[in-house]
Short mmCIF file of C-alpha atoms in Angstrom, two decimals:
data_model
loop_
_atom_site.label_atom_id
_atom_site.label_comp_id
_atom_site.label_asym_id
_atom_site.label_seq_id
_atom_site.Cartn_x
_atom_site.Cartn_y
_atom_site.Cartn_z
CA MET A 1 9.93 -18.89 22.19
CA ILE A 2 13.23 -17.00 21.92
CA THR A 3 16.66 -18.61 22.08
CA ILE A 4 20.22 -17.30 22.00
CA ASP A 5 22.78 -19.80 20.73
CA GLY A 6 20.25 -22.57 21.33
CA GLU A 7 19.47 -21.61 24.94
CA VAL A 8 16.03 -20.35 25.97
CA VAL A 9 16.15 -16.69 26.96
CA LYS A 10 14.84 -16.18 30.50
CA GLU A 11 16.29 -12.74 31.15
CA PRO A 12 14.55 -9.97 29.16
CA LYS A 13 17.59 -7.69 29.54
CA ALA A 14 20.03 -10.23 28.12
CA ILE A 15 22.86 -8.54 26.21
CA LEU A 16 23.51 -9.51 22.60
CA ARG A 17 27.08 -9.67 21.36
CA ASP A 18 28.60 -10.00 17.92
CA GLY A 19 28.33 -13.54 16.58
CA MET A 20 25.37 -14.66 18.72
CA GLU A 21 22.44 -16.36 16.99
CA LEU A 22 19.03 -15.16 18.14
CA VAL A 23 16.02 -17.21 17.00
CA TYR A 24 12.33 -16.44 17.45
CA HIS A 25 10.27 -19.64 17.34
CA ARG A 26 6.97 -18.03 16.39
CA LEU A 27 3.68 -19.85 16.54
CA ARG A 28 2.33 -21.10 13.24
CA TRP A 29 -0.45 -19.16 11.59
CA ARG A 30 -2.38 -19.60 8.39
CA GLU A 31 -2.09 -16.62 6.08
CA PRO A 32 -5.29 -15.43 4.37
CA ASP A 33 -5.85 -16.70 0.85
CA ALA A 34 -4.25 -14.59 -1.88
CA PRO A 35 -3.70 -14.90 -5.66
CA TYR A 36 -0.40 -16.52 -6.57
CA LEU A 37 -0.12 -16.17 -10.36
CA LEU A 38 2.19 -13.44 -11.65
CA GLN A 39 1.96 -12.72 -15.37
CA VAL A 40 5.24 -11.45 -16.84
CA LEU A 41 4.57 -8.51 -19.17
CA TYR A 42 8.14 -7.48 -19.97
CA GLU A 43 11.67 -8.49 -19.03
CA ASP A 44 15.26 -7.62 -19.85
CA ASP A 45 18.60 -7.93 -18.05
CA ASP A 46 17.80 -5.12 -15.61
CA MET A 47 14.11 -5.24 -14.83
CA ILE A 48 10.90 -7.20 -15.01
CA ALA A 49 7.31 -5.92 -15.23
CA VAL A 50 4.56 -8.14 -13.82
CA ASN A 51 0.79 -7.90 -13.77
CA LYS A 52 -0.08 -7.80 -10.06
CA PRO A 53 -3.57 -9.14 -9.37
CA ALA A 54 -5.89 -7.55 -6.83
CA GLY A 55 -5.67 -9.23 -3.43
CA LEU A 56 -1.92 -9.85 -3.56
CA GLN A 57 0.31 -7.81 -1.24
CA VAL A 58 3.61 -6.53 -2.62
CA LEU A 59 5.87 -6.77 0.46
CA PRO A 60 5.62 -8.90 3.63
CA GLY A 61 3.73 -7.24 6.45
CA GLY A 62 0.89 -7.83 8.88
CA LEU A 63 -0.90 -11.13 8.20
CA PHE A 64 0.94 -11.66 4.90
CA GLN A 65 4.50 -12.94 5.18
CA GLN A 66 4.81 -15.58 2.44
CA ARG A 67 1.94 -14.80 0.08
CA THR A 68 3.46 -11.64 -1.38
CA VAL A 69 4.91 -10.52 -4.70
CA LEU A 70 8.41 -10.30 -3.23
CA MET A 71 8.37 -13.87 -1.92
CA GLN A 72 6.99 -15.19 -5.21
CA LEU A 73 9.74 -13.45 -7.18
CA GLN A 74 12.41 -14.83 -4.88
CA TRP A 75 10.92 -18.33 -4.98
CA ARG A 76 10.77 -18.37 -8.78
CA ALA A 77 14.30 -17.04 -9.08
CA SER A 78 15.61 -19.71 -6.69
CA LYS A 79 13.86 -22.37 -8.78
CA GLY A 80 15.60 -21.12 -11.90
CA SER A 81 12.45 -20.02 -13.70
CA PRO A 82 13.33 -19.19 -17.35
CA SER A 83 11.30 -15.97 -17.12
CA LEU A 84 13.27 -14.81 -14.09
CA GLU A 85 16.83 -15.63 -15.07
CA THR A 86 18.74 -13.31 -12.73
CA HIS A 87 22.19 -14.88 -12.42
CA GLY A 88 21.97 -15.22 -8.66
CA SER A 89 20.17 -11.93 -7.93
CA HIS A 90 16.58 -11.71 -6.77
CA PRO A 91 14.15 -9.25 -8.40
CA VAL A 92 12.69 -6.71 -5.96
CA PRO A 93 9.73 -4.33 -6.44
CA VAL A 94 10.79 -0.69 -6.76
CA HIS A 95 7.35 0.73 -5.94
CA ARG A 96 4.12 -0.48 -4.39
CA LEU A 97 0.55 -1.09 -5.43
CA GLY A 98 -2.08 -1.48 -2.72
CA ARG A 99 -3.17 -5.02 -1.93
CA GLY A 100 -6.57 -4.37 -3.50
CA THR A 101 -5.09 -2.70 -6.60
CA SER A 102 -4.27 -4.56 -9.79
CA GLY A 103 -1.79 -3.29 -12.37
CA ILE A 104 1.77 -3.17 -13.65
CA LEU A 105 4.47 -3.55 -11.01
CA LEU A 106 8.10 -2.81 -11.91
CA CYS A 107 10.81 -4.91 -10.27
CA ALA A 108 14.56 -4.40 -10.46
CA LYS A 109 16.97 -7.26 -11.08
CA THR A 110 20.16 -5.29 -10.37
CA LYS A 111 21.22 -2.69 -7.82
CA VAL A 112 21.80 -0.13 -10.57
CA ALA A 113 18.30 -0.68 -11.95
CA LYS A 114 16.76 -0.42 -8.47
CA THR A 115 18.50 2.90 -7.81
CA SER A 116 17.57 4.35 -11.20
CA LEU A 117 13.93 3.26 -11.18
CA ALA A 118 13.44 4.45 -7.60
CA ALA A 119 14.83 7.85 -8.62
CA PHE A 120 12.43 8.02 -11.58
CA PHE A 121 9.45 7.39 -9.30
CA ALA A 122 10.65 9.93 -6.75
CA GLU A 123 11.39 12.77 -9.16
CA GLY A 124 7.74 13.59 -9.89
CA THR A 125 6.81 13.71 -6.22
CA SER A 126 9.72 16.01 -5.39
CA LEU A 127 8.44 18.65 -7.82
CA ILE A 128 4.92 18.88 -6.37
CA GLY A 129 4.40 22.07 -4.41
CA ASP A 130 6.96 24.06 -6.40
CA SER A 131 5.18 26.27 -8.93
CA SER A 132 8.29 27.46 -10.75
CA ASN A 133 8.23 27.22 -14.53
CA THR A 134 11.44 25.18 -14.54
CA ASN A 135 9.98 22.48 -12.34
CA MET A 136 6.71 22.49 -14.27
CA GLU A 137 8.63 21.79 -17.47
CA GLN A 138 10.65 19.06 -15.76
CA SER A 139 7.40 17.51 -14.52
CA LYS A 140 6.14 17.26 -18.10
CA ARG A 141 9.28 15.32 -19.05
CA ARG A 142 9.02 12.71 -16.30
CA LYS A 143 10.44 9.33 -17.27
CA ILE A 144 7.60 7.43 -15.55
CA SER A 145 3.89 8.27 -15.63
CA LYS A 146 1.46 6.63 -13.21
CA ILE A 147 -2.06 6.23 -14.61
CA TYR A 148 -4.86 4.33 -12.86
CA ARG A 149 -8.52 3.61 -13.41
CA ALA A 150 -11.09 3.59 -10.63
CA LEU A 151 -14.83 3.19 -10.18
CA VAL A 152 -16.29 5.76 -7.79
CA ASN A 153 -19.59 6.42 -6.09
CA GLY A 154 -21.75 9.16 -7.54
CA ILE A 155 -21.68 11.08 -10.81
CA LEU A 156 -18.81 13.51 -11.43
CA LYS A 157 -20.21 16.55 -13.24
CA GLN A 158 -16.88 17.88 -14.53
CA ASP A 159 -15.06 15.98 -17.26
CA LYS A 160 -11.64 16.85 -15.83
CA ILE A 161 -10.62 17.74 -12.29
CA ILE A 162 -7.25 18.57 -10.76
CA ILE A 163 -6.99 17.78 -7.05
CA LYS A 164 -4.22 19.42 -5.02
CA GLN A 165 -5.26 18.40 -1.51
CA PRO A 166 -2.23 17.77 0.77
CA ILE A 167 -1.99 14.37 2.45
CA GLY A 168 -0.80 13.91 6.01
CA THR A 169 -1.26 11.46 8.88
CA ALA A 170 -3.62 11.19 11.83
CA ARG A 171 -3.78 8.80 14.76
CA TYR A 172 -5.95 5.82 13.94
CA PRO A 173 -6.72 2.48 15.60
CA GLY A 174 -4.51 -0.15 14.04
CA VAL A 175 -1.74 2.05 12.62
CA ALA A 176 0.83 3.08 15.21
CA LYS A 177 2.57 5.50 12.82
CA GLY A 178 -0.71 7.13 11.86
CA LEU A 179 -3.17 6.73 8.99
CA TYR A 180 -2.80 8.81 5.84
CA VAL A 181 -5.69 11.27 5.44
CA ALA A 182 -6.56 14.55 3.76
CA SER A 183 -4.81 17.17 5.88
CA ALA A 184 -4.09 20.87 5.32
CA SER A 185 -0.77 20.41 7.13
CA GLY A 186 0.22 17.37 5.07
CA LYS A 187 2.64 17.00 2.17
CA PRO A 188 1.72 18.35 -1.31
CA ALA A 189 -0.08 15.90 -3.60
CA LEU A 190 -1.57 16.30 -7.06
CA SER A 191 -3.98 14.08 -9.01
CA LYS A 192 -5.44 14.64 -12.49
CA VAL A 193 -8.87 13.04 -12.83
CA GLU A 194 -10.62 12.46 -16.15
CA VAL A 195 -14.12 10.99 -16.53
CA LEU A 196 -14.27 7.98 -18.85
CA GLU A 197 -17.87 6.85 -18.36
CA ARG A 198 -20.90 7.82 -16.30
CA ASP A 199 -23.57 5.34 -15.22
CA SER A 200 -26.57 7.28 -13.96
CA GLN A 201 -28.60 4.14 -13.31
CA LEU A 202 -26.04 2.71 -10.88
CA ASN A 203 -24.89 6.16 -9.72
CA GLN A 204 -21.25 5.37 -10.53
CA THR A 205 -18.47 6.99 -12.54
CA LEU A 206 -15.45 5.36 -14.17
CA VAL A 207 -12.45 7.68 -13.99
CA GLN A 208 -8.84 7.72 -15.08
CA VAL A 209 -6.40 9.20 -12.58
CA GLU A 210 -2.85 10.32 -13.28
CA ILE A 211 -0.96 11.00 -10.07
CA GLU A 212 1.87 13.49 -10.28
CA SER A 213 2.97 12.60 -6.74
CA GLY A 214 3.06 9.24 -5.01
CA ARG A 215 1.58 9.68 -1.54
CA PRO A 216 0.21 6.55 0.18
CA HIS A 217 -3.49 5.94 -0.61
CA GLN A 218 -3.44 9.11 -2.71
CA ILE A 219 -6.16 8.12 -5.18
CA ARG A 220 -8.48 6.83 -2.46
CA ILE A 221 -7.99 9.95 -0.36
CA HIS A 222 -8.27 12.47 -3.21
CA LEU A 223 -11.40 10.97 -4.75
CA SER A 224 -13.11 10.66 -1.38
CA PHE A 225 -12.02 14.23 -0.59
CA ILE A 226 -14.06 15.57 -3.53
CA GLY A 227 -17.06 13.52 -2.44
CA HIS A 228 -16.64 10.41 -4.61
CA PRO A 229 -15.03 7.54 -2.65
CA LEU A 230 -13.93 4.43 -4.52
CA LEU A 231 -16.75 1.93 -4.86
CA GLY A 232 -16.45 -0.57 -2.03
CA ASP A 233 -13.63 1.26 -0.23
CA PRO A 234 -13.93 0.01 3.37
CA LEU A 235 -11.80 2.76 4.89
CA TYR A 236 -12.10 6.24 3.38
CA ASP A 237 -15.32 8.25 3.50
CA VAL A 238 -16.37 11.56 1.95
CA GLY A 239 -13.84 14.26 2.80
CA GLY A 240 -10.76 12.03 2.67
CA GLN A 241 -11.19 10.90 6.28
CA PRO A 242 -11.52 7.35 7.67
CA MET A 243 -14.95 5.92 8.42
CA CYS A 244 -13.95 4.98 11.96
CA PHE A 245 -11.68 7.20 14.02
CA ASP A 246 -10.51 6.69 17.59
CA SER A 247 -7.37 8.55 18.63
CA GLU A 248 -7.02 6.63 21.89
CA HIS A 249 -6.29 3.21 20.38
CA GLU A 250 -3.33 1.84 18.48
CA ASP A 251 -2.69 -1.67 17.22
CA GLU A 252 -0.02 -2.27 14.59
CA SER A 253 -1.67 -5.26 12.94
CA PHE A 254 -4.80 -3.70 11.40
CA ALA A 255 -6.14 -1.03 9.07
CA GLU A 256 -3.11 -0.74 6.76
CA ASP A 257 -5.09 -1.88 3.74
CA GLY A 258 -8.53 -0.76 4.82
CA TYR A 259 -10.43 -2.44 7.63
CA LYS A 260 -13.83 -1.28 8.77
CA CYS A 261 -14.04 -0.96 12.51
CA ILE A 262 -16.43 -0.10 15.30
CA SER A 263 -15.78 1.05 18.84
CA VAL A 264 -17.68 -0.74 21.61
CA TYR A 265 -17.76 0.23 25.29
CA VAL A 266 -18.98 -2.42 27.75
CA ALA A 267 -19.60 -1.76 31.46
CA VAL A 268 -19.13 -4.71 33.83
CA ASP A 269 -19.31 -4.29 37.63
CA GLY A 270 -18.43 -0.64 37.42
CA LEU A 271 -15.50 -1.17 35.02
CA VAL A 272 -15.65 0.07 31.44
CA PHE A 273 -13.98 -2.04 28.76
CA HIS A 274 -13.21 -0.57 25.34
CA PHE A 275 -13.15 -2.93 22.34
CA ILE A 276 -12.12 -2.14 18.76
CA ILE A 277 -13.71 -4.65 16.36
CA PHE A 278 -12.26 -4.90 12.84
CA PHE A 279 -13.99 -6.26 9.74
CA PRO A 280 -11.66 -7.24 6.87
CA PRO A 281 -12.37 -5.91 3.36
CA HIS A 282 -14.70 -8.09 1.27
#
């Protein structure tokens, strides 16, 4: 399945040299269904803002290689779409939204715009954990604010809550680099939660969350940490920890966007086999 300059590689320790062409002839697979319509909300010579639908991944990874925002932007630009007139450059996202999250996604059309927008997103996160008055004032003047809405389990009693729980990583089946969880030894993170509506009959609360930092899965982790996980979240449970945890198993292809899993041990003729079974989000 791997060739170098057209010849099948039979020696795993073959040395690559400058100018060689290495090709991986991967087996075909069918990517899971995903939304493909991107609504353009704003555009100028430097950037474009699109409305990312839930279910669409931003960057290629795991099971999704073609059905992503990045590939759609590149495909439209190559087709000369009037709404993505980039003079030969391809728009690229400068931040991420989770696959299950819908909302505004900013994409840069030039290198200068990419550098500037990335710096704007990073500046708020860099100030978290520093309580100096100077940094607090700088935080109030951030050029980009990130505000989300979420539906959570249970009824929040307080109208406004500030969550400062640090977020770190822990070993988890399916994520070789570790899964992000609530951790006292993690990096500083800050979320401002405001109740918009309470539904006592369904035992749900609609909240607005402004995140001062930008840690991965921050909203999911912070809300579950205070005892109110997102409605339907297949991964995080009360306390900001995953529903299924097994530190002895790693597999790169699962759990990045929230897969339920169960551990099964089966004994056959004196041998014990350990299976990790994943259930994709509904």
